[in-house]
Amino acid sequence: MDNRPTWTSRYTFIVTAIGSAVGLGNIWRFPYVMGQNGGAIFLAVYILLISTICFIPLINELYVGKLTKKECIGAYESINPKFKFLGALNPITGIIIASFYFIVGGWIINYISKSCISYQIQDYESYFSELIQTPVYSCVLTLIFLFICIFVVARGIKNGIEKVNKILMPLLALILLFLVIVSLNLPNSEKGLEYMFKPDFSKLNFQMVLAALGQAFFTLSIGMGALLTYGSYIKEDKSLVKSVYTIIISDTAFAILAGIMIFPAVFSFNLEPNSGAGLVFVTLPRIFSQIPCGNIVSLLFFILLFCAAITSGISIIEGPCATLIERCKISRVKACTILFFVIALLAIPATLSFGTLSNIKILDKSIFDFLDFITSNLMLPLNALFLCLISGWYLKIKSHNIISNKFVMFLFDIGLKFVVPIALLCLIIMGLK
Ligand code: TRP
């Protein structure tokens, strides 16, 4: 075949896939969604879903990439030319996700520099809202973050994506473990652990199950062709199932550790665990300012967040980048340059939607919220839904011997054809309400 890149080894593939999965979704979003949905009971439902239902589309997406050895549009097209347009939805989703994901990346850069310089802020809430409302500064931050991700992707699989993941992922794990220890040593930390691990069954409801499902899909990076593209670089992996287990277990471990890092600290200072998106940018800095060596802890925390966001940001860009390279027959550097400008064009209005453009509303939402809403609630689940149906009904994946155990393969097939599509439909319908 042509000169498509491939992974250097199975290890680099797994580390990179884990890098894609472990991102802001685990460290920023997971704790606050958990905080808003009742703590331990949410965690229990989440673990149940991630080890059953989510396993299916994850294997599916990687497998379709591995089978077709093409980027998204080509992969769908080679299953049937009719599906080409469904394939094209994937890189489009990626570009839209990039345009708001990278804004948060920009905020992280600000907090890193803040932790380096000084940490004397009077009111954390107004500091954060001022930051996101300052037009030029926040746009520059977004563009810096975008540039870093694009730069890594432009260097290619071996010298860019693999290298960065091989360095940042172990670093991320080390910092996380250190911060967990710090947090557990704060006074009254056991209250946080209780909140995380002692379920209150009265909080169990359908809405919360869907929130857990949405979170699981987002954190595993399902539904925009990132994994399909990563799968297409696999040379031969006899045990895709084993790799998927490793990815799921690692991703869940990172999310739980992020919770153990955050909740004991929050309870130790008698703060609210359900403060939403500001948990990491408002509540935590307030805690850092009150603990010994807070500056260093703060710096480490935001470096942790930065590493997680970079390795995921890379995966968001690699999908559309591969599509441009293979469909338009252009070089990787050219593809990345085009993507930089396209994403910037969307990301700048989204960044400004916290301040200058805050009165522009689409469906009653700011530009940032709207982009988040149509991708997380509609496009990601819809893409995953299409791919499950295509694999289950059209590709007849049942005959493809992905899983050696016949009964498990039977369950997998049922999941692909019925269970996951129904779950995704519920997610879409409830999400659109
Ligand atoms: N999984 C990443 C996170 O948890 C985000 C992400 C990266 C993503 N690539 C994706 C989400 C593809 C959906 C689709 O932060």
Short mmCIF file of C-alpha atoms and ligand atoms in Angstrom, two decimals:
data_model
loop_
_atom_site.label_atom_id
_atom_site.label_comp_id
_atom_site.label_asym_id
_atom_site.label_seq_id
_atom_site.Cartn_x
_atom_site.Cartn_y
_atom_site.Cartn_z
CA MET A 1 0.00 0.00 0.00
CA ASP A 2 1.00 3.67 0.11
CA ASN A 3 3.22 5.25 2.73
CA ARG A 4 0.68 5.50 5.55
CA PRO A 5 2.28 5.77 8.96
CA THR A 6 2.06 2.90 11.46
CA TRP A 7 2.72 2.64 15.19
CA THR A 8 6.26 1.77 16.15
CA SER A 9 5.05 -0.83 18.61
CA ARG A 10 1.96 -2.11 20.37
CA TYR A 11 3.09 -0.22 23.46
CA THR A 12 3.16 3.16 21.72
CA PHE A 13 -0.28 2.49 20.26
CA ILE A 14 -1.72 1.75 23.68
CA VAL A 15 -0.02 4.70 25.37
CA THR A 16 -1.25 7.04 22.63
CA ALA A 17 -4.78 5.69 22.82
CA ILE A 18 -4.72 6.13 26.60
CA GLY A 19 -3.36 9.63 25.99
CA SER A 20 -6.38 10.35 23.83
CA ALA A 21 -8.76 8.97 26.41
CA VAL A 22 -7.24 10.61 29.48
CA GLY A 23 -7.86 14.31 29.11
CA LEU A 24 -9.83 17.20 30.47
CA GLY A 25 -12.71 14.73 30.47
CA ASN A 26 -11.09 12.80 33.32
CA ILE A 27 -9.55 15.52 35.41
CA TRP A 28 -11.78 18.52 34.79
CA ARG A 29 -15.15 17.14 33.69
CA PHE A 30 -15.41 13.80 35.54
CA PRO A 31 -15.10 15.18 39.08
CA TYR A 32 -17.61 17.97 38.49
CA VAL A 33 -20.16 15.79 36.69
CA MET A 34 -19.76 13.29 39.52
CA GLY A 35 -20.15 16.11 42.03
CA GLN A 36 -23.37 17.23 40.38
CA ASN A 37 -24.78 13.70 40.16
CA GLY A 38 -24.51 12.42 43.67
CA GLY A 39 -20.95 11.13 44.04
CA ALA A 40 -20.47 7.42 44.72
CA ILE A 41 -23.63 6.20 43.04
CA PHE A 42 -22.62 8.00 39.86
CA LEU A 43 -19.22 6.32 40.05
CA ALA A 44 -20.82 2.88 40.41
CA VAL A 45 -23.09 3.41 37.41
CA TYR A 46 -20.20 4.84 35.42
CA ILE A 47 -17.97 1.84 36.09
CA LEU A 48 -20.78 -0.53 35.17
CA LEU A 49 -21.40 1.26 31.87
CA ILE A 50 -17.80 1.74 30.91
CA SER A 51 -16.98 -1.92 31.38
CA THR A 52 -20.00 -3.18 29.43
CA ILE A 53 -21.79 -0.94 26.94
CA CYS A 54 -18.84 1.36 26.15
CA PHE A 55 -16.51 -1.52 25.46
CA ILE A 56 -18.49 -2.28 22.28
CA PRO A 57 -18.24 1.00 20.31
CA LEU A 58 -14.64 1.41 21.43
CA ILE A 59 -13.57 -1.93 19.92
CA ASN A 60 -15.76 -1.22 16.93
CA GLU A 61 -14.19 2.11 16.07
CA LEU A 62 -10.63 0.85 16.43
CA TYR A 63 -11.47 -2.28 14.47
CA VAL A 64 -13.02 -0.43 11.50
CA GLY A 65 -9.84 1.67 11.27
CA LYS A 66 -7.60 -1.38 11.54
CA LEU A 67 -9.64 -3.26 8.94
CA THR A 68 -9.89 -0.53 6.32
CA LYS A 69 -6.50 1.16 6.95
CA LYS A 70 -8.02 4.47 5.89
CA GLU A 71 -8.98 7.80 7.42
CA CYS A 72 -12.65 8.33 8.30
CA ILE A 73 -14.20 9.19 4.94
CA GLY A 74 -12.20 6.50 3.12
CA ALA A 75 -13.04 3.94 5.81
CA TYR A 76 -16.80 4.50 5.55
CA GLU A 77 -16.55 4.67 1.77
CA SER A 78 -14.77 1.36 1.54
CA ILE A 79 -17.59 -0.27 3.48
CA ASN A 80 -20.08 1.30 1.07
CA PRO A 81 -19.72 4.49 -1.04
CA LYS A 82 -23.16 5.54 0.25
CA PHE A 83 -21.70 6.01 3.73
CA LYS A 84 -19.09 8.53 2.62
CA PHE A 85 -21.06 11.49 3.96
CA LEU A 86 -21.54 9.87 7.33
CA GLY A 87 -17.77 9.44 7.41
CA ALA A 88 -17.28 13.13 6.69
CA LEU A 89 -19.23 14.02 9.84
CA ASN A 90 -16.34 12.68 11.92
CA PRO A 91 -13.60 15.17 10.99
CA ILE A 92 -16.18 17.97 11.12
CA THR A 93 -17.06 16.94 14.67
CA GLY A 94 -13.35 16.90 15.47
CA ILE A 95 -12.84 20.44 14.25
CA ILE A 96 -15.78 21.70 16.30
CA ILE A 97 -14.63 19.87 19.46
CA ALA A 98 -11.14 21.29 18.98
CA SER A 99 -12.54 24.80 18.88
CA PHE A 100 -13.86 24.65 22.43
CA TYR A 101 -11.55 22.05 23.98
CA PHE A 102 -8.54 24.24 23.21
CA ILE A 103 -10.08 27.22 24.96
CA VAL A 104 -9.90 25.31 28.23
CA GLY A 105 -6.31 24.42 27.25
CA GLY A 106 -5.60 28.14 27.06
CA TRP A 107 -6.97 28.73 30.57
CA ILE A 108 -4.63 26.01 31.85
CA ILE A 109 -1.64 27.82 30.33
CA ASN A 110 -2.68 30.95 32.20
CA TYR A 111 -2.91 29.11 35.53
CA ILE A 112 0.50 27.50 34.97
CA SER A 113 2.10 30.89 34.48
CA LYS A 114 0.15 32.26 37.42
CA SER A 115 1.41 29.47 39.68
CA CYS A 116 4.97 30.18 38.54
CA ILE A 117 4.75 33.86 39.34
CA SER A 118 2.64 34.36 42.42
CA TYR A 119 -0.53 33.18 44.00
CA GLN A 120 -2.03 36.12 45.70
CA ILE A 121 -5.54 36.39 44.37
CA GLN A 122 -8.28 37.91 46.50
CA ASP A 123 -11.37 36.55 44.87
CA TYR A 124 -10.94 33.40 42.79
CA GLU A 125 -14.36 33.57 41.24
CA SER A 126 -13.91 37.03 39.80
CA TYR A 127 -10.31 36.23 38.81
CA PHE A 128 -11.56 33.34 36.67
CA SER A 129 -14.44 35.27 35.14
CA GLU A 130 -12.13 38.18 34.36
CA LEU A 131 -9.68 35.83 32.70
CA ILE A 132 -12.24 34.28 30.39
CA GLN A 133 -13.71 37.66 29.54
CA THR A 134 -10.46 39.40 28.60
CA PRO A 135 -10.69 39.30 24.80
CA VAL A 136 -7.17 39.53 23.37
CA TYR A 137 -5.43 37.65 26.17
CA SER A 138 -7.83 34.71 26.18
CA CYS A 139 -7.68 34.43 22.36
CA VAL A 140 -3.88 34.42 22.47
CA LEU A 141 -3.98 31.65 25.09
CA THR A 142 -6.33 29.56 22.95
CA LEU A 143 -4.11 30.03 19.91
CA ILE A 144 -0.96 29.08 21.84
CA PHE A 145 -2.57 25.86 22.96
CA LEU A 146 -3.83 25.15 19.45
CA PHE A 147 -0.40 25.84 18.03
CA ILE A 148 1.30 23.41 20.42
CA CYS A 149 -1.08 20.57 19.47
CA ILE A 150 -0.83 21.33 15.76
CA PHE A 151 2.95 21.46 15.99
CA VAL A 152 3.12 17.98 17.52
CA VAL A 153 0.74 16.53 14.92
CA ALA A 154 2.70 18.19 12.10
CA ARG A 155 5.82 16.33 13.20
CA GLY A 156 4.14 13.06 12.37
CA ILE A 157 3.30 9.87 14.21
CA LYS A 158 6.75 8.72 15.22
CA ASN A 159 8.51 12.01 15.94
CA GLY A 160 5.49 13.91 17.17
CA ILE A 161 2.51 12.02 18.52
CA GLU A 162 4.28 8.90 19.83
CA LYS A 163 7.16 10.82 21.35
CA VAL A 164 4.98 13.30 23.21
CA ASN A 165 2.70 10.59 24.56
CA LYS A 166 5.62 8.42 25.65
CA ILE A 167 6.97 11.31 27.72
CA LEU A 168 3.81 13.00 28.97
CA MET A 169 1.74 9.98 29.98
CA PRO A 170 4.18 8.56 32.57
CA LEU A 171 4.75 12.12 33.82
CA LEU A 172 1.01 12.57 34.15
CA ALA A 173 0.68 9.36 36.17
CA LEU A 174 3.52 10.35 38.49
CA ILE A 175 2.16 13.83 39.19
CA LEU A 176 -1.33 12.44 39.73
CA LEU A 177 -0.09 9.89 42.27
CA PHE A 178 1.87 12.56 44.11
CA LEU A 179 -1.13 14.89 44.28
CA VAL A 180 -3.37 12.06 45.48
CA ILE A 181 -0.98 11.51 48.38
CA VAL A 182 -0.96 15.24 49.18
CA SER A 183 -4.75 15.36 49.13
CA LEU A 184 -5.19 12.27 51.27
CA ASN A 185 -2.94 13.78 53.91
CA LEU A 186 -5.12 16.85 54.38
CA PRO A 187 -7.25 16.93 57.56
CA ASN A 188 -10.70 15.32 57.20
CA SER A 189 -9.85 13.82 53.83
CA GLU A 190 -11.89 10.74 54.70
CA LYS A 191 -15.08 12.75 54.17
CA GLY A 192 -14.13 13.11 50.53
CA LEU A 193 -13.47 9.40 50.20
CA GLU A 194 -16.81 8.65 51.77
CA TYR A 195 -18.47 10.94 49.26
CA MET A 196 -16.73 9.10 46.43
CA PHE A 197 -17.20 5.53 47.57
CA LYS A 198 -20.28 5.33 49.80
CA PRO A 199 -23.25 5.26 47.45
CA ASP A 200 -26.51 6.95 48.29
CA PHE A 201 -29.07 4.93 46.32
CA SER A 202 -31.73 7.58 46.62
CA LYS A 203 -29.76 9.63 44.09
CA LEU A 204 -30.10 6.96 41.40
CA ASN A 205 -32.17 8.15 38.45
CA PHE A 206 -32.37 7.90 34.67
CA GLN A 207 -30.95 11.35 34.05
CA MET A 208 -27.89 10.48 36.07
CA VAL A 209 -27.41 7.19 34.19
CA LEU A 210 -27.41 9.15 30.94
CA ALA A 211 -24.96 11.67 32.35
CA ALA A 212 -22.66 8.74 33.21
CA LEU A 213 -23.06 7.29 29.73
CA GLY A 214 -22.30 10.63 28.05
CA GLN A 215 -19.26 11.09 30.27
CA ALA A 216 -18.04 7.56 29.45
CA PHE A 217 -18.33 8.12 25.71
CA PHE A 218 -16.58 11.47 25.87
CA THR A 219 -13.71 10.25 27.99
CA LEU A 220 -13.09 7.22 25.80
CA SER A 221 -12.95 9.55 22.76
CA ILE A 222 -15.66 7.60 20.97
CA GLY A 223 -17.53 9.17 18.06
CA MET A 224 -15.34 11.47 16.03
CA GLY A 225 -13.01 9.11 14.24
CA ALA A 226 -9.98 9.81 16.46
CA LEU A 227 -9.84 6.15 17.42
CA LEU A 228 -10.70 5.02 13.93
CA THR A 229 -7.68 6.95 12.67
CA TYR A 230 -5.48 5.59 15.46
CA GLY A 231 -6.78 2.10 14.66
CA SER A 232 -5.84 2.53 11.02
CA TYR A 233 -2.17 2.85 12.01
CA ILE A 234 -2.13 -0.56 13.73
CA LYS A 235 0.03 -2.99 11.80
CA GLU A 236 -1.05 -6.26 13.29
CA ASP A 237 -2.51 -6.52 16.72
CA LYS A 238 -3.73 -9.99 17.46
CA SER A 239 -5.30 -8.90 20.71
CA LEU A 240 -7.28 -5.76 20.02
CA VAL A 241 -9.59 -6.81 22.84
CA LYS A 242 -6.72 -6.88 25.32
CA SER A 243 -5.56 -3.44 24.17
CA VAL A 244 -9.08 -2.11 24.64
CA TYR A 245 -9.22 -3.52 28.17
CA THR A 246 -5.95 -1.80 28.96
CA ILE A 247 -7.28 1.49 27.58
CA ILE A 248 -10.55 1.28 29.52
CA ILE A 249 -8.96 0.23 32.81
CA SER A 250 -6.28 2.93 32.59
CA ASP A 251 -8.77 5.63 31.67
CA THR A 252 -11.04 4.69 34.56
CA ALA A 253 -8.10 4.54 36.95
CA PHE A 254 -7.07 8.06 35.93
CA ALA A 255 -10.61 9.36 36.43
CA ILE A 256 -10.96 7.75 39.87
CA LEU A 257 -7.53 9.00 40.95
CA ALA A 258 -8.48 12.48 39.76
CA GLY A 259 -11.56 12.21 42.01
CA ILE A 260 -9.43 11.01 44.94
CA MET A 261 -7.14 13.97 44.32
CA ILE A 262 -9.95 16.51 44.24
CA PHE A 263 -12.75 15.49 46.63
CA PRO A 264 -10.77 14.96 49.86
CA ALA A 265 -9.26 18.43 49.31
CA VAL A 266 -12.68 19.96 48.64
CA PHE A 267 -14.21 18.39 51.77
CA SER A 268 -11.18 19.17 53.85
CA PHE A 269 -11.85 22.86 53.26
CA ASN A 270 -15.61 22.57 53.61
CA LEU A 271 -16.24 23.60 50.03
CA GLU A 272 -19.02 22.40 47.76
CA PRO A 273 -18.29 19.40 45.51
CA ASN A 274 -21.01 20.33 43.02
CA SER A 275 -19.81 23.72 41.86
CA GLY A 276 -19.68 22.61 38.21
CA ALA A 277 -17.13 23.67 35.64
CA GLY A 278 -15.46 26.08 38.07
CA LEU A 279 -14.43 23.23 40.38
CA VAL A 280 -10.94 23.06 38.92
CA PHE A 281 -10.45 26.74 38.11
CA VAL A 282 -12.06 28.37 41.13
CA THR A 283 -12.44 25.89 44.00
CA LEU A 284 -9.03 24.23 43.66
CA PRO A 285 -6.95 27.43 43.39
CA ARG A 286 -8.68 28.60 46.58
CA ILE A 287 -7.50 25.39 48.26
CA PHE A 288 -3.97 25.70 46.86
CA SER A 289 -3.65 29.14 48.37
CA GLN A 290 -4.32 27.71 51.82
CA ILE A 291 -2.08 24.67 51.96
CA PRO A 292 1.66 24.54 52.62
CA CYS A 293 3.73 24.83 49.41
CA GLY A 294 0.50 25.65 47.62
CA ASN A 295 2.36 27.26 44.73
CA ILE A 296 4.22 24.09 43.90
CA VAL A 297 1.13 21.93 44.29
CA SER A 298 -0.78 24.32 42.08
CA LEU A 299 1.94 24.32 39.46
CA LEU A 300 2.06 20.52 39.46
CA PHE A 301 -1.71 20.29 39.21
CA PHE A 302 -1.94 22.56 36.20
CA ILE A 303 1.01 20.84 34.52
CA LEU A 304 -0.92 17.62 35.05
CA LEU A 305 -3.98 19.13 33.45
CA PHE A 306 -1.86 20.51 30.62
CA CYS A 307 -0.28 17.10 29.83
CA ALA A 308 -3.70 15.49 29.81
CA ALA A 309 -5.15 18.17 27.55
CA ILE A 310 -2.24 18.07 25.09
CA THR A 311 -2.31 14.30 24.53
CA SER A 312 -6.08 14.44 23.97
CA GLY A 313 -5.89 17.58 21.86
CA ILE A 314 -3.44 15.82 19.57
CA SER A 315 -5.91 12.99 19.01
CA ILE A 316 -8.66 15.46 18.21
CA ILE A 317 -6.51 16.98 15.46
CA GLU A 318 -5.05 13.78 14.05
CA GLY A 319 -8.43 12.60 12.67
CA PRO A 320 -9.17 15.67 10.50
CA CYS A 321 -5.46 15.90 9.64
CA ALA A 322 -5.36 12.33 8.27
CA THR A 323 -8.51 13.08 6.29
CA LEU A 324 -6.94 16.15 4.69
CA ILE A 325 -3.68 14.32 3.92
CA GLU A 326 -5.32 11.32 2.34
CA ARG A 327 -8.28 12.93 0.59
CA CYS A 328 -6.60 16.08 -0.72
CA LYS A 329 -3.19 14.43 -1.22
CA ILE A 330 -1.32 17.17 0.59
CA SER A 331 1.60 17.01 2.99
CA ARG A 332 1.11 16.69 6.76
CA VAL A 333 2.56 20.15 7.34
CA LYS A 334 0.19 21.72 4.83
CA ALA A 335 -2.78 19.86 6.32
CA CYS A 336 -1.81 21.09 9.80
CA THR A 337 -1.45 24.67 8.59
CA ILE A 338 -4.93 24.57 7.07
CA LEU A 339 -6.34 23.06 10.26
CA PHE A 340 -4.69 25.73 12.38
CA PHE A 341 -6.55 28.47 10.53
CA VAL A 342 -9.87 26.61 10.29
CA ILE A 343 -9.92 25.77 14.00
CA ALA A 344 -8.75 29.28 14.92
CA LEU A 345 -11.61 30.73 12.89
CA LEU A 346 -14.11 28.84 15.03
CA ALA A 347 -12.20 28.99 18.30
CA ILE A 348 -11.80 32.78 18.36
CA PRO A 349 -15.54 33.59 18.36
CA ALA A 350 -16.04 30.78 20.88
CA THR A 351 -13.34 32.27 23.13
CA LEU A 352 -14.90 35.71 22.79
CA SER A 353 -18.33 34.34 23.65
CA PHE A 354 -17.49 34.69 27.36
CA GLY A 355 -17.07 38.43 27.01
CA THR A 356 -17.18 40.57 23.88
CA LEU A 357 -19.57 38.30 22.00
CA SER A 358 -21.58 37.17 25.01
CA ASN A 359 -24.80 38.61 23.60
CA ILE A 360 -24.68 36.39 20.50
CA LYS A 361 -26.92 33.45 21.26
CA ILE A 362 -27.58 30.35 19.21
CA LEU A 363 -30.55 28.33 20.51
CA ASP A 364 -30.32 30.45 23.62
CA LYS A 365 -26.72 29.42 24.24
CA SER A 366 -23.41 31.26 23.98
CA ILE A 367 -21.19 30.19 21.07
CA PHE A 368 -18.98 28.12 23.41
CA ASP A 369 -21.94 26.36 25.00
CA PHE A 370 -23.56 25.80 21.63
CA LEU A 371 -20.45 24.14 20.14
CA ASP A 372 -20.11 21.96 23.24
CA PHE A 373 -23.81 21.14 23.10
CA ILE A 374 -24.07 20.10 19.45
CA THR A 375 -20.95 17.95 19.60
CA SER A 376 -21.32 16.30 23.02
CA ASN A 377 -25.08 15.86 22.89
CA LEU A 378 -25.65 15.29 19.21
CA MET A 379 -22.72 14.72 16.88
CA LEU A 380 -20.56 12.40 19.00
CA PRO A 381 -23.38 10.02 19.90
CA LEU A 382 -24.76 10.22 16.37
CA ASN A 383 -21.42 9.30 14.80
CA ALA A 384 -21.01 6.42 17.22
CA LEU A 385 -24.57 5.31 16.49
CA PHE A 386 -24.01 5.26 12.73
CA LEU A 387 -20.77 3.34 13.04
CA CYS A 388 -22.33 0.71 15.31
CA LEU A 389 -25.24 0.21 12.92
CA ILE A 390 -22.96 0.09 9.88
CA SER A 391 -20.67 -2.48 11.51
CA GLY A 392 -23.44 -4.56 12.98
CA TRP A 393 -25.86 -4.66 10.08
CA TYR A 394 -23.79 -3.87 7.03
CA LEU A 395 -20.25 -5.02 7.66
CA LYS A 396 -21.63 -8.07 9.52
CA ILE A 397 -18.83 -7.82 11.99
CA LYS A 398 -20.06 -11.00 13.66
CA SER A 399 -18.20 -13.06 11.08
CA HIS A 400 -14.96 -11.15 11.63
CA ASN A 401 -13.55 -13.13 14.49
CA ILE A 402 -12.61 -10.16 16.67
CA ILE A 403 -13.33 -12.06 19.87
CA SER A 404 -12.46 -15.76 20.01
CA ASN A 405 -15.15 -16.73 22.50
CA LYS A 406 -18.32 -17.41 20.49
CA PHE A 407 -20.73 -16.41 23.23
CA VAL A 408 -18.97 -13.13 23.94
CA MET A 409 -18.91 -12.43 20.22
CA PHE A 410 -22.66 -13.08 20.14
CA LEU A 411 -23.18 -10.58 22.96
CA PHE A 412 -20.91 -8.11 21.19
CA ASP A 413 -22.99 -8.42 18.03
CA ILE A 414 -26.27 -7.90 19.90
CA GLY A 415 -24.73 -4.91 21.60
CA LEU A 416 -23.64 -3.42 18.33
CA LYS A 417 -26.98 -3.95 16.59
CA PHE A 418 -29.41 -3.14 19.40
CA VAL A 419 -28.20 -2.27 22.89
CA VAL A 420 -25.67 0.48 22.10
CA PRO A 421 -27.83 2.13 19.40
CA ILE A 422 -30.79 2.25 21.80
CA ALA A 423 -28.63 3.65 24.59
CA LEU A 424 -27.23 6.25 22.21
CA LEU A 425 -30.67 7.20 20.98
CA CYS A 426 -31.79 7.78 24.58
CA LEU A 427 -28.69 9.88 25.11
CA ILE A 428 -29.44 11.98 22.03
CA ILE A 429 -33.14 12.43 22.81
CA MET A 430 -32.54 13.37 26.44
CA GLY A 431 -29.59 15.54 25.46
CA LEU A 432 -31.66 17.57 23.03
CA LYS A 433 -34.34 18.38 25.57
N1 TRP B 1 -11.24 11.87 25.75
C1 TRP B 1 -10.74 13.18 25.90
C2 TRP B 1 -10.99 13.65 27.31
O1 TRP B 1 -11.37 12.90 28.16
C3 TRP B 1 -11.33 14.15 24.92
C4 TRP B 1 -11.22 13.67 23.53
C5 TRP B 1 -10.09 13.45 22.82
C6 TRP B 1 -12.31 13.31 22.73
N2 TRP B 1 -10.43 12.95 21.59
C7 TRP B 1 -11.76 12.85 21.51
C8 TRP B 1 -13.67 13.30 22.95
C9 TRP B 1 -12.60 12.38 20.54
C10 TRP B 1 -14.49 12.84 21.96
C11 TRP B 1 -13.98 12.37 20.76
O2 TRP B 1 -10.79 14.78 27.62
#
